[in-house]
Tab-separated table of C-alpha atoms in Angstrom:
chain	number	residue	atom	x	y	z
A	1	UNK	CA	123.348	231.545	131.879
A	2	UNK	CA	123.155	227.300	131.365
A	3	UNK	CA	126.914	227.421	131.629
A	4	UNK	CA	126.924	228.854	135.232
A	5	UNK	CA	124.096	226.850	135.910
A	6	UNK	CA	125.575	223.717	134.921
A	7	UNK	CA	128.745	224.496	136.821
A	8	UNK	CA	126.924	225.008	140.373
A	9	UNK	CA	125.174	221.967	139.785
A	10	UNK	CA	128.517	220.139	139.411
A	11	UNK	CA	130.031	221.914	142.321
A	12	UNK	CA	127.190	220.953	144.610
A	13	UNK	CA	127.164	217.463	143.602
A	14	UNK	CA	130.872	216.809	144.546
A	15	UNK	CA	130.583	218.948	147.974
A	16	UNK	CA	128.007	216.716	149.096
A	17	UNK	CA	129.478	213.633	148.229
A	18	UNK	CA	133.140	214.551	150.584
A	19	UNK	CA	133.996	213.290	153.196
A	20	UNK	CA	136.110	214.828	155.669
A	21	UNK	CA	139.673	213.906	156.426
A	22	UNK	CA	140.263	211.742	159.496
A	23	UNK	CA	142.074	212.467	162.305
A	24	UNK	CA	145.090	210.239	164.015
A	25	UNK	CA	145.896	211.204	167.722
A	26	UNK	CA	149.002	211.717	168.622
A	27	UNK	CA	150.882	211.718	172.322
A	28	UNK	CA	150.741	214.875	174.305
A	29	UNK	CA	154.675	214.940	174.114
A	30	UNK	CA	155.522	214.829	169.994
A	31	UNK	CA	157.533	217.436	168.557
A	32	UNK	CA	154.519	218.354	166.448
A	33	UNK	CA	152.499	219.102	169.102
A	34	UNK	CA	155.002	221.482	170.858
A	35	UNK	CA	154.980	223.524	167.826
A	36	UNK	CA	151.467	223.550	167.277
A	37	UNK	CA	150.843	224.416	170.963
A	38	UNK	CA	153.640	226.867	171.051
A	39	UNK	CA	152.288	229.045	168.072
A	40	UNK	CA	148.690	228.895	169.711
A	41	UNK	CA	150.000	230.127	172.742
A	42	UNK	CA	152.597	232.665	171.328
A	43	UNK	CA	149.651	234.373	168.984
A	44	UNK	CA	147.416	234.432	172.064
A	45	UNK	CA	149.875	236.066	174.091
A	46	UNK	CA	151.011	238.381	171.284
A	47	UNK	CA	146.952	239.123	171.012
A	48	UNK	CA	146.810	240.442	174.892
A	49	UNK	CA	147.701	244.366	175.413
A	50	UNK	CA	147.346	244.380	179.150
A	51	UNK	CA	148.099	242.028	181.910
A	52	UNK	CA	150.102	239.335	182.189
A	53	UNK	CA	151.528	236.587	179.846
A	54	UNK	CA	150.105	232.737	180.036
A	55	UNK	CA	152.613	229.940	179.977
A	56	UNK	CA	151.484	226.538	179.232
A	57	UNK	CA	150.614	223.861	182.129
A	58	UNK	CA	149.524	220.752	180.395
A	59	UNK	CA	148.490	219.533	176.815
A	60	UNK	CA	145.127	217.907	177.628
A	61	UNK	CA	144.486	216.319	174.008
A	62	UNK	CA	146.111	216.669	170.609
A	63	UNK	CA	145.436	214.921	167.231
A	64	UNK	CA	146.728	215.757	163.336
A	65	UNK	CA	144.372	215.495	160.218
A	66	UNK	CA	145.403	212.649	158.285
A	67	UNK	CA	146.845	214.559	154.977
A	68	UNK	CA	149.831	216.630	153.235
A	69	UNK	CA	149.500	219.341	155.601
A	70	UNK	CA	150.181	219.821	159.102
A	71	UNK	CA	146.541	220.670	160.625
A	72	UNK	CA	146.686	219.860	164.230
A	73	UNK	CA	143.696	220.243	166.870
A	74	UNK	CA	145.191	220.573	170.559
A	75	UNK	CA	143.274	221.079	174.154
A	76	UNK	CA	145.852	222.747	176.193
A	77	UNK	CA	145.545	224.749	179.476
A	78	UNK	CA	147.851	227.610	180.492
A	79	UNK	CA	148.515	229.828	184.322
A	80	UNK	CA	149.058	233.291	184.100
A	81	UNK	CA	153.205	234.202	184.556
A	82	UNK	CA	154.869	237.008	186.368
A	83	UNK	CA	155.820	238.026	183.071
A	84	UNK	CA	154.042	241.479	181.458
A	85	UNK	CA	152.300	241.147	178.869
A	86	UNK	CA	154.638	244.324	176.930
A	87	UNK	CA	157.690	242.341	178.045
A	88	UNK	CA	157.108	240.517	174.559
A	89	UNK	CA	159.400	237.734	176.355
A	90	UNK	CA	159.095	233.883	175.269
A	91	UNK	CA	156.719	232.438	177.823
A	92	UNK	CA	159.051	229.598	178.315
A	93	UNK	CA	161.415	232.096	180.190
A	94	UNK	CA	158.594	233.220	182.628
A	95	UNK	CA	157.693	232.040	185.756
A	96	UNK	CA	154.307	231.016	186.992
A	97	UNK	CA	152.441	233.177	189.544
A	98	UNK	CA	151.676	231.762	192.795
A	99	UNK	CA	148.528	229.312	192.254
A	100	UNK	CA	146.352	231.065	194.477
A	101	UNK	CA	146.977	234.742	192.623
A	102	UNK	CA	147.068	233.200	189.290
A	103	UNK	CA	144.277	233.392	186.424
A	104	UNK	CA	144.364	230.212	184.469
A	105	UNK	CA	142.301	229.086	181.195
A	106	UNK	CA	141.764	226.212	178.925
A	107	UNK	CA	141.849	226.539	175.162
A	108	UNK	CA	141.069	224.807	172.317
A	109	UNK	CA	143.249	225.289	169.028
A	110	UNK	CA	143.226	224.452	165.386
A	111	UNK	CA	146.466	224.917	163.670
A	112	UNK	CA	148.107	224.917	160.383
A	113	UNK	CA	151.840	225.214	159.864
A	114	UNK	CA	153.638	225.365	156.765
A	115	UNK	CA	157.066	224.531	157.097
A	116	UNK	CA	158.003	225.077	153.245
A	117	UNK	CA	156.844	229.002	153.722
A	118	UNK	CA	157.497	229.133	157.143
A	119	UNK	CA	153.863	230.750	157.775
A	120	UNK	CA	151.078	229.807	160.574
A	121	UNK	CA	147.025	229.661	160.817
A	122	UNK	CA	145.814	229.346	164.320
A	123	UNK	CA	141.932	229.633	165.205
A	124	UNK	CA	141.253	229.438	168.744
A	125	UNK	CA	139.019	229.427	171.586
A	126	UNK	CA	140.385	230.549	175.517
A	127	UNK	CA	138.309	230.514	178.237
A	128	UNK	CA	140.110	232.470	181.281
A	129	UNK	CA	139.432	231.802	185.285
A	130	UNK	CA	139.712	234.820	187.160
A	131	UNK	CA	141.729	234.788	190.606
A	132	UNK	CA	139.117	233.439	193.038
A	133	UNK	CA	138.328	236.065	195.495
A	134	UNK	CA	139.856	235.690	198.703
A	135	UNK	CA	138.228	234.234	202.042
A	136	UNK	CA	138.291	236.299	205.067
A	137	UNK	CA	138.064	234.500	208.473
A	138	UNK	CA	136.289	236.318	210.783
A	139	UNK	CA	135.927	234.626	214.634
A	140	UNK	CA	132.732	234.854	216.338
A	141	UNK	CA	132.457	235.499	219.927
A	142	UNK	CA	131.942	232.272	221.846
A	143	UNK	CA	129.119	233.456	224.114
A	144	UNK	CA	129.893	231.192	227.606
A	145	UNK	CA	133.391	230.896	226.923
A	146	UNK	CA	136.107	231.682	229.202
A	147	UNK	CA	138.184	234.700	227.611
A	148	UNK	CA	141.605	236.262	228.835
A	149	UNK	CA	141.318	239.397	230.722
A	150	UNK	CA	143.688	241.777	232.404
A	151	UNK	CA	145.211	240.544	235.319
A	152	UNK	CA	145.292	244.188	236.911
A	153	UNK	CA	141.712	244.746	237.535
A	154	UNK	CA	140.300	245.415	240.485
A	155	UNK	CA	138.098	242.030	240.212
A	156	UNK	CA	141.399	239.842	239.611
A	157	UNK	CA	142.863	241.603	243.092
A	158	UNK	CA	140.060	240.610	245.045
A	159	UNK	CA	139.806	237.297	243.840
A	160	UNK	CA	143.704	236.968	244.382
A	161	UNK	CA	144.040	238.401	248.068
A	162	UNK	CA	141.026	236.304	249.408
A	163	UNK	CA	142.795	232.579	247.496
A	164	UNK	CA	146.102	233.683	249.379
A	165	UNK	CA	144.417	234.579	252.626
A	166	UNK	CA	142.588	231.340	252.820
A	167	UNK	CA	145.941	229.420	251.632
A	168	UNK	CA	147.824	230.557	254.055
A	169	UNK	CA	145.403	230.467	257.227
A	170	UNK	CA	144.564	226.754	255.762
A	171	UNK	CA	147.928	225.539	254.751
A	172	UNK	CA	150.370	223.678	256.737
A	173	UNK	CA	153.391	226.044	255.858
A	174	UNK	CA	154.860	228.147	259.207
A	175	UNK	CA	155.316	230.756	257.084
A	176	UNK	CA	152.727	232.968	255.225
A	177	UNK	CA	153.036	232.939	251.496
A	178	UNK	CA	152.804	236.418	248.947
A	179	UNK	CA	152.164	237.137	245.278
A	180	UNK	CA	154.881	237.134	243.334
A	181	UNK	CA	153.329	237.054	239.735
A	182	UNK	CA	150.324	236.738	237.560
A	183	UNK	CA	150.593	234.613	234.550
A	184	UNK	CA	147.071	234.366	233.442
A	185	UNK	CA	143.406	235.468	233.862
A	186	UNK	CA	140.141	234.406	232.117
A	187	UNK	CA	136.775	234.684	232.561
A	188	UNK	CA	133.581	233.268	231.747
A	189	UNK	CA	130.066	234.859	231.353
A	190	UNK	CA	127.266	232.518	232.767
A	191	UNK	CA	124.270	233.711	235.219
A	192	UNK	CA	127.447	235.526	237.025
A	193	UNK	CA	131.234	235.140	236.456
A	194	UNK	CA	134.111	232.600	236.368
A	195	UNK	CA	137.105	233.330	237.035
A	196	UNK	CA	140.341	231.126	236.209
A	197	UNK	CA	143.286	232.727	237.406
A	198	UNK	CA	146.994	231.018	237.108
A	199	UNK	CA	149.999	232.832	239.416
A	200	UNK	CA	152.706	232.482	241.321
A	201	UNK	CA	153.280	232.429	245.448
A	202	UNK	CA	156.610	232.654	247.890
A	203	UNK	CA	157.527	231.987	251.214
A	204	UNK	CA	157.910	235.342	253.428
A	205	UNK	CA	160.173	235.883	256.076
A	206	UNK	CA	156.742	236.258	258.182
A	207	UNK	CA	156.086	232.814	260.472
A	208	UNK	CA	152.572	232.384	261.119
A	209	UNK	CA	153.055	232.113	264.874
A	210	UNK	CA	154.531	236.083	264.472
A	211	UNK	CA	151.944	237.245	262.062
A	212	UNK	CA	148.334	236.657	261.049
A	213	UNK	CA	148.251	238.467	257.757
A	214	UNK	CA	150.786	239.784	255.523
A	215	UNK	CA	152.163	242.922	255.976
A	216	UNK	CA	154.636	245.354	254.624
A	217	UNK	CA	157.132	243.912	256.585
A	218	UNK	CA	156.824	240.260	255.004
A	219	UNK	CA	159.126	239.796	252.028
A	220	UNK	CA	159.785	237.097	249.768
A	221	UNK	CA	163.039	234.590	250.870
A	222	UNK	CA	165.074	233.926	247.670
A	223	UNK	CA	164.747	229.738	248.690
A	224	UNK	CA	160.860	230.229	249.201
């Protein structure tokens, strides 16, 4: 048993005295971190059975462990494409969903490539946004606004005849004027109602020295 004892004694005593190996940052568009970003991305893609694939947005932060081995730590973010997730297509080739229908996430990766074997570690974290959820607009009714109505009510008809009546006893045309058109009607709610009514008058063939009040007999002159 001193033997084994000995030797975990010795193994303890190094561990505690290393340090760890120090990092060197590196600029969000080196070679390096392509390919460390690109197998993060790639393996969390590959992980996905459902939905859609993610394509990458922006490197955020990358830096390599100072050492034989390529180790790199990258912050990247990443949208969600219109590619499927079964497509098993190269996320480069995929196009980004429209921002506002589009998940998107920000992960954090450590990666080790070797080149010489040609194999890859990647441990990472991903955390996703959902779509937001989408506002409806509703409109509220403006209590003591005016609001369109129909300009064939009986109300609008009313108001219409007596205007005309009173323009044409109180104008200084010779002729007596007629309806032609309606073009707009609103009214507004208060203690009673308010009417604002927009339409369109002609001259008759009727002279006010013939007639007092339009008749079936009056009808619109094309130069009125």
């Amino acid at each position: 048993m001193k033997p084994f004892i000995v030797l975990a004694l010795c193994c303890s005593f190094l561990s505690s005295r290393a340090t760890p190996l120090p990092f060197e940052f590196l600029d969000c568009d080196n070679p390096d971190v392509f390919e460390a970003v690109d197998t993060a991305l790639k393996k969390y893609n590959g992980d996905s059975t459902s939905g859609n694939q993610f394509a990458l947005y922006m490197v955020m932060e990358a830096k390599r462990t100072v050492g034989p081995d390529k180790q790199l730590h990258v912050k990247y973010r990443i949208q969600e494409t219109t590619c499927a997730a079964e497509e098993n297509k190269p996320w480069q080739d995929c196009d980004y969903k429209a921002s506002a229908e589009a998940k998107t996430g920000e992960c954090t990766a450590q990666v080790h490539i070797n080149n010489v074997e040609g194999t890859s570690n990647v441990s990472q974290d991903c955390q996703i946004v959902p779509v937001p959820p989408k506002v409806t607009h509703s409109q509220a009714v403006c209590l003591g606004c005016f609001h369109d109505i129909a300009s064939d009510t009986l109300q609008v008809s009313e108001i219409l005849k007596r205007a005309i009546q009173k323009f044409n006893k109180h104008s200084n045309e010779v002729s007596l004027f007629k309806l032609v058109e309606i073009k707009e009607a609103k009214r507004q709610v208060v203690a009673g109602w308010n009417y604002v009514i927009k339409y369109e008058i002609k001259e008759t063939n009727c002279s006010k020295a013939q007639f007092q009040e339009l008749t079936t007999e009056c009808k619109t002159i094309s130069q009125g």
